Amino acid sequence: MNTSDHATPDIAHLLERMKLAQQSQGFVPAALRIDRLHRLMRLLQNNVEEFCSTLNADFGQRSRETTLMNDILATFSSMKYARSQVPNWMRQDQRAGVFPFNLFGARVEVRHDPKGVVGILGTWNVPLFTSLAPLASVLAAGNRAMIKPSEHTPQTAALLARLVANFFDEDELAVVNGGVEVSTAFSQLHFDHIVLTGSARIGRSVMRAAADKLVPVTLELGGKSPVLIGKSASIEKAAHRIVLGKTMNAGQICVTPDTVYLPENKLEEFIHACIREHQAMYPTGAQDAGVTSIINASHQQRLEKYLQELASRQVRVIACGRHVTDTAEAIKQKCWPLHLVISPPADSSIAQDEIFGPLLQIETYSDIRDAVGKINAGDLPLALYYFGHDAQEERWVLDNTRSGGVTINDVLIHVAAHDAPFGGVGASGMGKYHGKEGFLEFSHARTVYRSGWWDPRKTFGLVPPYSEKVFSQLRKSIR
Ligand code: NAD
């Protein structure tokens, strides 16, 4: 049911057909998994321009480069890598045997069986990445999948449904579209595994629905990803990379830097460097074609409310746009320049929420341990960034914080490591995809014990009625 209409589709019936098809398939050979990944790659490769223009239309403004880097290339690389690794990952593991049966030919191995049919709920901010990057691991593990893209990027969702129908049988891979009611119904289905990328709020409700049917979940959530700038860091370089990463997709990325912690005597230098960098990257101001729009009116209003609250509480806010009137005009068009928000009160909305937009919270410290203390007092973030060239400090930061992933002396880039797991911890999520860990996430590790050529139990007195001697021998072996 690769559908783009907004009626609630009969997704339960579709799931049943997919499960039946998976069952009658039996073993899913490497060649079929590779072929599915290959078809997915062709789907992207053959439709790059259409995806770029459709995402641009859904956002209002989004550069082709942003779509290529964040949605197409990031996804394509995962598929390509998974395609090359499928035979390796599928190999059965020989494990240590069970004593004393292993002395007589008994063996233990672990197979990695597909879980079955996996449901994937995606987001609007990187709609192809959040639907298709988990799918690379899902298909490598031999599963079938049903995708429900976000309703906030409807044209991209419809295009994906149409293209998937051209490349896949409906019982192999399906895209179902519709509003929140379809997502809710989707999350209540008896999938063999469900992946949600989204907010912690929806994560809780998807996990609750999954609990009813004991469906395992992978939750790829977000949070306030912090940046720690150490005293040894180059402020110029840090500002360049933070502005580049923070303005990518207008800050609407799950691992976007949310709050920067820097030494108090470096604050003004950092602010000036950010303004300079912003002007160099977006020379015509916030209306520059490189700026991505805020996705919709409700997110626009959410961000405007932050600014109103900050103004009413007299918090220092610096817009990095060209000049005030330009900035005001651009904001009306949902194209915001980066705003630096200096030390907002701890109880302000911006300090409490995941910002998910082009506002950067900045906090200062005199001792980095205080900054780490503040980070550790909050929810565990999806990403953590450290800038600096002090190896001891870097190690201390890694040892004394927790996060889904880390990039050192840059931001965002660890997500592109397609051979390394990507996922959150605590409030930023559970489970992972990418690399071998992604394959394992969507496989069932199934232990197979094969008995040997001789059963020693009778000879060793391990068949009732038991003797005293057996008890004392067993007792002695516990040492
Ligand atoms: P969201 O939580 O509003 O929606 C995510 C998905 O859940 C959508 O497909 C939506 O249709 C579905 N949904 C909505 N209500 C539902 C319900 N009641 N039951 C079941 N499903 C429901 O998130 P969003 O606004 O699309 O995306 C922004 C959030 O996602 C941010 O918190 C961001 O950090 C996070 N995110 C995380 C990652 C990651 O990889 N960890 C990537 C992108 C975005």
XYZ file of C-alpha atoms and ligand atoms in Angstrom, residues 120-126 129-130 148-152 178-188 196-203 205-206 209 219-223 252-255 299 354 356 382 415 422-424 428 433, ligand 1:
99
model
C 9.645 2.850 10.770
C 8.210 6.235 11.813
C 10.226 9.159 10.412
C 10.497 12.885 11.101
C 10.144 15.967 8.878
C 13.527 17.576 9.559
C 15.584 15.081 7.529
C 17.472 10.141 6.403
C 15.097 9.252 9.232
C 5.325 6.067 7.848
C 7.043 9.341 6.925
C 6.205 12.566 8.750
C 3.005 14.359 7.767
C 4.855 17.713 7.940
C -1.460 10.268 6.299
C -1.810 12.409 9.393
C -1.095 11.795 13.058
C -4.058 9.385 13.235
C -2.222 7.100 10.783
C 1.008 7.366 12.835
C -0.927 6.511 15.990
C -2.593 3.503 14.361
C 0.781 2.488 12.914
C 2.435 2.538 16.346
C -0.275 0.209 17.699
C 10.638 5.840 15.887
C 12.693 8.898 15.159
C 11.107 11.846 16.906
C 10.616 13.733 20.132
C 10.786 12.218 23.614
C 7.069 12.966 24.047
C 6.067 10.835 21.055
C 8.768 8.304 22.016
C 3.598 7.159 23.560
C 5.068 4.844 20.888
C 1.685 1.310 22.532
C 13.823 5.199 19.777
C 15.935 7.817 18.044
C 15.103 10.969 20.000
C 16.742 14.360 20.514
C 17.556 16.717 23.377
C 16.517 21.647 12.722
C 18.730 18.586 13.168
C 18.591 16.195 16.119
C 22.327 16.586 16.861
C 7.520 25.934 14.762
C 15.344 21.321 22.895
C 15.507 22.771 17.328
C 22.029 12.699 21.849
C 26.480 10.756 12.549
C 24.236 5.958 15.884
C 21.703 6.242 18.685
C 20.816 7.910 21.954
C 17.828 10.815 23.897
C 21.457 1.744 13.622
P 7.578 14.123 16.411
O 7.898 13.367 17.636
O 6.551 15.195 16.478
O 7.084 13.116 15.250
C 7.836 12.003 14.859
C 6.966 10.984 14.169
O 5.994 10.505 15.092
C 6.177 11.495 12.969
O 6.240 10.519 11.935
C 4.757 11.604 13.459
O 3.821 11.333 12.440
C 4.715 10.497 14.481
N 3.701 10.715 15.523
C 3.160 11.881 15.917
N 2.257 11.660 16.908
C 2.246 10.321 17.124
C 1.549 9.472 18.025
N 0.684 9.964 18.909
N 1.797 8.137 17.974
C 2.690 7.634 17.105
N 3.376 8.395 16.236
C 3.171 9.717 16.247
O 8.978 14.677 15.895
P 9.283 15.698 14.744
O 8.762 17.045 15.112
O 8.897 15.132 13.432
O 10.905 15.720 14.801
C 11.606 16.489 15.749
C 12.151 15.647 16.879
O 12.787 14.491 16.376
C 13.228 16.386 17.664
O 13.090 16.082 19.027
C 14.533 15.808 17.120
O 15.628 15.898 17.984
C 14.127 14.388 16.868
N 14.976 13.769 15.843
C 15.808 12.759 16.221
C 16.648 12.188 15.282
C 17.581 11.074 15.660
O 18.119 10.452 14.763
N 17.789 10.781 16.925
C 16.631 12.625 13.964
C 15.745 13.644 13.616
C 14.922 14.220 14.569
